[in-house]
């Protein structure tokens, strides 16, 4: 009887250990990682251009929603190459207002406001603003790459 109780207790501990949610400390760590990758992404867009930043931070199977769905890194590259004139003078800035990380710590999503400015054909500056939404996936090497933007 005592042996059955001990075995049962060990099984409960084992099952609990395998299904325990990440601690608040881990959630905070993951959230900080995603904030950093968003910040690095936005900074690279400013410094190296939008196309370079999107290609650097995209997962191999990433999807962009730009009126149509652009699937995979090769299509994303082709999209930016075909739209050089659109992105040439475009300045894009964003910052996440909200970050949520999955319980498993392998997916996250962010949203917030963006602003874009560019040179119009008549030489004036035109601007646009809106809300962005990005889904991030932790890679096997621990880096975060976006899978949806």
JSON list of C-alpha atoms in Angstrom, two decimals:
[
{"chain": "A", "resi": 1, "resn": "UNK", "atom": "CA", "xyz": [0.00, 0.00, 0.00]},
{"chain": "A", "resi": 2, "resn": "UNK", "atom": "CA", "xyz": [2.77, 2.41, 0.96]},
{"chain": "A", "resi": 3, "resn": "UNK", "atom": "CA", "xyz": [4.68, 1.57, -2.24]},
{"chain": "A", "resi": 4, "resn": "UNK", "atom": "CA", "xyz": [1.57, 2.29, -4.38]},
{"chain": "A", "resi": 5, "resn": "UNK", "atom": "CA", "xyz": [1.14, 5.65, -2.67]},
{"chain": "A", "resi": 6, "resn": "UNK", "atom": "CA", "xyz": [4.79, 6.60, -3.29]},
{"chain": "A", "resi": 7, "resn": "UNK", "atom": "CA", "xyz": [4.58, 5.55, -6.96]},
{"chain": "A", "resi": 8, "resn": "UNK", "atom": "CA", "xyz": [1.33, 7.49, -7.38]},
{"chain": "A", "resi": 9, "resn": "UNK", "atom": "CA", "xyz": [2.86, 10.55, -5.77]},
{"chain": "A", "resi": 10, "resn": "UNK", "atom": "CA", "xyz": [5.92, 10.33, -8.05]},
{"chain": "A", "resi": 11, "resn": "UNK", "atom": "CA", "xyz": [3.65, 10.06, -11.10]},
{"chain": "A", "resi": 12, "resn": "UNK", "atom": "CA", "xyz": [1.73, 13.16, -10.04]},
{"chain": "A", "resi": 13, "resn": "UNK", "atom": "CA", "xyz": [4.99, 15.10, -9.60]},
{"chain": "A", "resi": 14, "resn": "UNK", "atom": "CA", "xyz": [6.27, 13.87, -12.96]},
{"chain": "A", "resi": 15, "resn": "UNK", "atom": "CA", "xyz": [3.08, 14.81, -14.79]},
{"chain": "A", "resi": 16, "resn": "UNK", "atom": "CA", "xyz": [2.99, 18.20, -13.08]},
{"chain": "A", "resi": 17, "resn": "UNK", "atom": "CA", "xyz": [6.63, 18.88, -13.94]},
{"chain": "A", "resi": 18, "resn": "UNK", "atom": "CA", "xyz": [6.01, 18.09, -17.62]},
{"chain": "A", "resi": 19, "resn": "UNK", "atom": "CA", "xyz": [2.97, 20.36, -17.88]},
{"chain": "A", "resi": 20, "resn": "UNK", "atom": "CA", "xyz": [4.05, 23.27, -15.72]},
{"chain": "A", "resi": 21, "resn": "UNK", "atom": "CA", "xyz": [3.68, 26.66, -17.35]},
{"chain": "A", "resi": 22, "resn": "UNK", "atom": "CA", "xyz": [6.73, 28.89, -17.62]},
{"chain": "A", "resi": 23, "resn": "UNK", "atom": "CA", "xyz": [7.34, 31.04, -14.57]},
{"chain": "A", "resi": 24, "resn": "UNK", "atom": "CA", "xyz": [6.64, 34.74, -14.63]},
{"chain": "A", "resi": 25, "resn": "UNK", "atom": "CA", "xyz": [10.40, 35.19, -14.81]},
{"chain": "A", "resi": 26, "resn": "UNK", "atom": "CA", "xyz": [10.53, 33.16, -18.05]},
{"chain": "A", "resi": 27, "resn": "UNK", "atom": "CA", "xyz": [7.56, 35.05, -19.53]},
{"chain": "A", "resi": 28, "resn": "UNK", "atom": "CA", "xyz": [9.31, 38.33, -18.70]},
{"chain": "A", "resi": 29, "resn": "UNK", "atom": "CA", "xyz": [12.51, 37.05, -20.32]},
{"chain": "A", "resi": 30, "resn": "UNK", "atom": "CA", "xyz": [10.66, 36.03, -23.51]},
{"chain": "A", "resi": 31, "resn": "UNK", "atom": "CA", "xyz": [8.79, 39.35, -23.59]},
{"chain": "A", "resi": 32, "resn": "UNK", "atom": "CA", "xyz": [12.08, 41.27, -23.24]},
{"chain": "A", "resi": 33, "resn": "UNK", "atom": "CA", "xyz": [13.58, 39.20, -26.08]},
{"chain": "A", "resi": 34, "resn": "UNK", "atom": "CA", "xyz": [10.66, 40.01, -28.37]},
{"chain": "A", "resi": 35, "resn": "UNK", "atom": "CA", "xyz": [10.82, 43.71, -27.48]},
{"chain": "A", "resi": 36, "resn": "UNK", "atom": "CA", "xyz": [14.53, 43.70, -28.32]},
{"chain": "A", "resi": 37, "resn": "UNK", "atom": "CA", "xyz": [14.01, 41.95, -31.65]},
{"chain": "A", "resi": 38, "resn": "UNK", "atom": "CA", "xyz": [11.23, 44.42, -32.58]},
{"chain": "A", "resi": 39, "resn": "UNK", "atom": "CA", "xyz": [13.51, 47.33, -31.63]},
{"chain": "A", "resi": 40, "resn": "UNK", "atom": "CA", "xyz": [16.43, 45.87, -33.59]},
{"chain": "A", "resi": 41, "resn": "UNK", "atom": "CA", "xyz": [14.12, 45.25, -36.57]},
{"chain": "A", "resi": 42, "resn": "UNK", "atom": "CA", "xyz": [12.87, 48.86, -36.58]},
{"chain": "A", "resi": 43, "resn": "UNK", "atom": "CA", "xyz": [16.40, 50.21, -36.16]},
{"chain": "A", "resi": 44, "resn": "UNK", "atom": "CA", "xyz": [17.71, 48.12, -39.05]},
{"chain": "A", "resi": 45, "resn": "UNK", "atom": "CA", "xyz": [14.86, 49.41, -41.24]},
{"chain": "A", "resi": 46, "resn": "UNK", "atom": "CA", "xyz": [16.01, 52.97, -40.47]},
{"chain": "A", "resi": 47, "resn": "UNK", "atom": "CA", "xyz": [19.72, 52.29, -40.96]},
{"chain": "A", "resi": 48, "resn": "UNK", "atom": "CA", "xyz": [19.81, 49.73, -43.78]},
{"chain": "A", "resi": 49, "resn": "UNK", "atom": "CA", "xyz": [16.45, 50.10, -45.48]},
{"chain": "A", "resi": 50, "resn": "UNK", "atom": "CA", "xyz": [13.11, 48.38, -45.19]},
{"chain": "A", "resi": 51, "resn": "UNK", "atom": "CA", "xyz": [13.83, 45.53, -47.61]},
{"chain": "A", "resi": 52, "resn": "UNK", "atom": "CA", "xyz": [17.09, 44.58, -45.87]},
{"chain": "A", "resi": 53, "resn": "UNK", "atom": "CA", "xyz": [15.41, 44.58, -42.46]},
{"chain": "A", "resi": 54, "resn": "UNK", "atom": "CA", "xyz": [12.42, 42.52, -43.56]},
{"chain": "A", "resi": 55, "resn": "UNK", "atom": "CA", "xyz": [14.68, 39.93, -45.17]},
{"chain": "A", "resi": 56, "resn": "UNK", "atom": "CA", "xyz": [17.00, 39.78, -42.15]},
{"chain": "A", "resi": 57, "resn": "UNK", "atom": "CA", "xyz": [14.19, 39.25, -39.64]},
{"chain": "A", "resi": 58, "resn": "UNK", "atom": "CA", "xyz": [11.94, 36.96, -41.71]},
{"chain": "A", "resi": 59, "resn": "UNK", "atom": "CA", "xyz": [11.55, 33.25, -41.02]},
{"chain": "A", "resi": 60, "resn": "UNK", "atom": "CA", "xyz": [12.12, 31.12, -44.14]},
{"chain": "A", "resi": 61, "resn": "UNK", "atom": "CA", "xyz": [8.34, 30.53, -44.32]},
{"chain": "A", "resi": 62, "resn": "UNK", "atom": "CA", "xyz": [7.29, 34.08, -43.35]},
{"chain": "A", "resi": 63, "resn": "UNK", "atom": "CA", "xyz": [4.16, 35.62, -44.85]},
{"chain": "A", "resi": 64, "resn": "UNK", "atom": "CA", "xyz": [3.66, 39.31, -45.62]},
{"chain": "A", "resi": 65, "resn": "UNK", "atom": "CA", "xyz": [0.17, 40.68, -46.11]},
{"chain": "A", "resi": 66, "resn": "UNK", "atom": "CA", "xyz": [0.44, 43.50, -48.64]},
{"chain": "A", "resi": 67, "resn": "UNK", "atom": "CA", "xyz": [-2.92, 43.45, -50.38]},
{"chain": "A", "resi": 68, "resn": "UNK", "atom": "CA", "xyz": [-2.04, 39.89, -51.30]},
{"chain": "A", "resi": 69, "resn": "UNK", "atom": "CA", "xyz": [-0.14, 37.23, -49.40]},
{"chain": "A", "resi": 70, "resn": "UNK", "atom": "CA", "xyz": [3.58, 37.02, -50.09]},
{"chain": "A", "resi": 71, "resn": "UNK", "atom": "CA", "xyz": [4.79, 33.63, -48.88]},
{"chain": "A", "resi": 72, "resn": "UNK", "atom": "CA", "xyz": [8.35, 32.66, -48.04]},
{"chain": "A", "resi": 73, "resn": "UNK", "atom": "CA", "xyz": [11.61, 34.53, -47.99]},
{"chain": "A", "resi": 74, "resn": "UNK", "atom": "CA", "xyz": [12.22, 34.12, -51.73]},
{"chain": "A", "resi": 75, "resn": "UNK", "atom": "CA", "xyz": [8.85, 35.74, -52.57]},
{"chain": "A", "resi": 76, "resn": "UNK", "atom": "CA", "xyz": [9.47, 38.49, -50.01]},
{"chain": "A", "resi": 77, "resn": "UNK", "atom": "CA", "xyz": [12.81, 39.26, -51.68]},
{"chain": "A", "resi": 78, "resn": "UNK", "atom": "CA", "xyz": [11.16, 39.30, -55.12]},
{"chain": "A", "resi": 79, "resn": "UNK", "atom": "CA", "xyz": [8.40, 41.58, -53.78]},
{"chain": "A", "resi": 80, "resn": "UNK", "atom": "CA", "xyz": [10.88, 44.17, -52.52]},
{"chain": "A", "resi": 81, "resn": "UNK", "atom": "CA", "xyz": [12.94, 43.95, -55.73]},
{"chain": "A", "resi": 82, "resn": "UNK", "atom": "CA", "xyz": [9.79, 44.55, -57.80]},
{"chain": "A", "resi": 83, "resn": "UNK", "atom": "CA", "xyz": [8.79, 47.53, -55.62]},
{"chain": "A", "resi": 84, "resn": "UNK", "atom": "CA", "xyz": [12.12, 49.34, -55.28]},
{"chain": "A", "resi": 85, "resn": "UNK", "atom": "CA", "xyz": [10.56, 52.67, -56.32]},
{"chain": "A", "resi": 86, "resn": "UNK", "atom": "CA", "xyz": [7.89, 52.38, -53.59]},
{"chain": "A", "resi": 87, "resn": "UNK", "atom": "CA", "xyz": [10.38, 51.68, -50.81]},
{"chain": "A", "resi": 88, "resn": "UNK", "atom": "CA", "xyz": [13.32, 53.78, -52.04]},
{"chain": "A", "resi": 89, "resn": "UNK", "atom": "CA", "xyz": [12.49, 56.95, -50.10]},
{"chain": "A", "resi": 90, "resn": "UNK", "atom": "CA", "xyz": [10.06, 55.45, -47.60]},
{"chain": "A", "resi": 91, "resn": "UNK", "atom": "CA", "xyz": [10.92, 55.95, -43.94]},
{"chain": "A", "resi": 92, "resn": "UNK", "atom": "CA", "xyz": [9.11, 53.56, -41.64]},
{"chain": "A", "resi": 93, "resn": "UNK", "atom": "CA", "xyz": [9.02, 53.74, -37.86]},
{"chain": "A", "resi": 94, "resn": "UNK", "atom": "CA", "xyz": [7.18, 51.54, -35.38]},
{"chain": "A", "resi": 95, "resn": "UNK", "atom": "CA", "xyz": [7.19, 50.47, -31.78]},
{"chain": "A", "resi": 96, "resn": "UNK", "atom": "CA", "xyz": [5.15, 47.71, -30.17]},
{"chain": "A", "resi": 97, "resn": "UNK", "atom": "CA", "xyz": [2.49, 48.79, -27.70]},
{"chain": "A", "resi": 98, "resn": "UNK", "atom": "CA", "xyz": [1.66, 45.21, -26.76]},
{"chain": "A", "resi": 99, "resn": "UNK", "atom": "CA", "xyz": [3.59, 41.94, -26.64]},
{"chain": "A", "resi": 100, "resn": "UNK", "atom": "CA", "xyz": [2.18, 38.54, -25.76]},
{"chain": "A", "resi": 101, "resn": "UNK", "atom": "CA", "xyz": [4.28, 35.37, -25.61]},
{"chain": "A", "resi": 102, "resn": "UNK", "atom": "CA", "xyz": [2.82, 31.86, -25.76]},
{"chain": "A", "resi": 103, "resn": "UNK", "atom": "CA", "xyz": [2.93, 29.64, -22.69]},
{"chain": "A", "resi": 104, "resn": "UNK", "atom": "CA", "xyz": [5.52, 27.46, -24.42]},
{"chain": "A", "resi": 105, "resn": "UNK", "atom": "CA", "xyz": [7.73, 30.47, -25.19]},
{"chain": "A", "resi": 106, "resn": "UNK", "atom": "CA", "xyz": [8.06, 29.64, -28.89]},
{"chain": "A", "resi": 107, "resn": "UNK", "atom": "CA", "xyz": [5.52, 32.06, -30.41]},
{"chain": "A", "resi": 108, "resn": "UNK", "atom": "CA", "xyz": [4.72, 35.69, -29.73]},
{"chain": "A", "resi": 109, "resn": "UNK", "atom": "CA", "xyz": [2.74, 38.49, -31.26]},
{"chain": "A", "resi": 110, "resn": "UNK", "atom": "CA", "xyz": [3.11, 42.22, -31.14]},
{"chain": "A", "resi": 111, "resn": "UNK", "atom": "CA", "xyz": [1.08, 45.18, -32.25]},
{"chain": "A", "resi": 112, "resn": "UNK", "atom": "CA", "xyz": [1.39, 48.91, -32.11]},
{"chain": "A", "resi": 113, "resn": "UNK", "atom": "CA", "xyz": [1.48, 52.04, -34.19]},
{"chain": "A", "resi": 114, "resn": "UNK", "atom": "CA", "xyz": [3.61, 52.74, -37.22]},
{"chain": "A", "resi": 115, "resn": "UNK", "atom": "CA", "xyz": [4.27, 55.88, -39.20]},
{"chain": "A", "resi": 116, "resn": "UNK", "atom": "CA", "xyz": [5.60, 56.13, -42.72]},
{"chain": "A", "resi": 117, "resn": "UNK", "atom": "CA", "xyz": [6.84, 59.13, -44.67]},
{"chain": "A", "resi": 118, "resn": "UNK", "atom": "CA", "xyz": [7.94, 59.35, -48.27]},
{"chain": "A", "resi": 119, "resn": "UNK", "atom": "CA", "xyz": [8.54, 61.82, -51.03]},
{"chain": "A", "resi": 120, "resn": "UNK", "atom": "CA", "xyz": [5.53, 62.38, -53.29]},
{"chain": "A", "resi": 121, "resn": "UNK", "atom": "CA", "xyz": [5.91, 62.80, -57.06]},
{"chain": "A", "resi": 122, "resn": "UNK", "atom": "CA", "xyz": [5.39, 66.56, -56.70]},
{"chain": "A", "resi": 123, "resn": "UNK", "atom": "CA", "xyz": [8.29, 66.78, -54.23]},
{"chain": "A", "resi": 124, "resn": "UNK", "atom": "CA", "xyz": [6.15, 67.17, -51.13]},
{"chain": "A", "resi": 125, "resn": "UNK", "atom": "CA", "xyz": [6.32, 64.81, -48.18]},
{"chain": "A", "resi": 126, "resn": "UNK", "atom": "CA", "xyz": [3.43, 62.44, -47.71]},
{"chain": "A", "resi": 127, "resn": "UNK", "atom": "CA", "xyz": [2.78, 60.49, -44.58]},
{"chain": "A", "resi": 128, "resn": "UNK", "atom": "CA", "xyz": [0.72, 57.55, -43.48]},
{"chain": "A", "resi": 129, "resn": "UNK", "atom": "CA", "xyz": [0.14, 55.88, -40.15]},
{"chain": "A", "resi": 130, "resn": "UNK", "atom": "CA", "xyz": [-1.67, 52.87, -38.85]},
{"chain": "A", "resi": 131, "resn": "UNK", "atom": "CA", "xyz": [-1.44, 49.77, -36.73]},
{"chain": "A", "resi": 132, "resn": "UNK", "atom": "CA", "xyz": [0.94, 46.89, -37.32]},
{"chain": "A", "resi": 133, "resn": "UNK", "atom": "CA", "xyz": [0.66, 43.30, -36.16]},
{"chain": "A", "resi": 134, "resn": "UNK", "atom": "CA", "xyz": [3.56, 40.85, -36.22]},
{"chain": "A", "resi": 135, "resn": "UNK", "atom": "CA", "xyz": [3.76, 37.20, -35.22]},
{"chain": "A", "resi": 136, "resn": "UNK", "atom": "CA", "xyz": [7.16, 35.94, -34.06]},
{"chain": "A", "resi": 137, "resn": "UNK", "atom": "CA", "xyz": [8.55, 32.40, -33.85]},
{"chain": "A", "resi": 138, "resn": "UNK", "atom": "CA", "xyz": [11.53, 31.32, -31.78]},
{"chain": "A", "resi": 139, "resn": "UNK", "atom": "CA", "xyz": [14.02, 29.53, -34.03]},
{"chain": "A", "resi": 140, "resn": "UNK", "atom": "CA", "xyz": [15.97, 26.39, -33.10]},
{"chain": "A", "resi": 141, "resn": "UNK", "atom": "CA", "xyz": [18.99, 28.60, -32.31]},
{"chain": "A", "resi": 142, "resn": "UNK", "atom": "CA", "xyz": [16.92, 30.76, -29.92]},
{"chain": "A", "resi": 143, "resn": "UNK", "atom": "CA", "xyz": [16.58, 33.76, -32.24]},
{"chain": "A", "resi": 144, "resn": "UNK", "atom": "CA", "xyz": [13.18, 35.25, -32.98]},
{"chain": "A", "resi": 145, "resn": "UNK", "atom": "CA", "xyz": [12.06, 35.64, -36.63]},
{"chain": "A", "resi": 146, "resn": "UNK", "atom": "CA", "xyz": [8.72, 36.93, -37.83]},
{"chain": "A", "resi": 147, "resn": "UNK", "atom": "CA", "xyz": [6.30, 34.52, -39.51]},
{"chain": "A", "resi": 148, "resn": "UNK", "atom": "CA", "xyz": [3.52, 37.05, -40.20]},
{"chain": "A", "resi": 149, "resn": "UNK", "atom": "CA", "xyz": [3.54, 40.75, -40.85]}
]
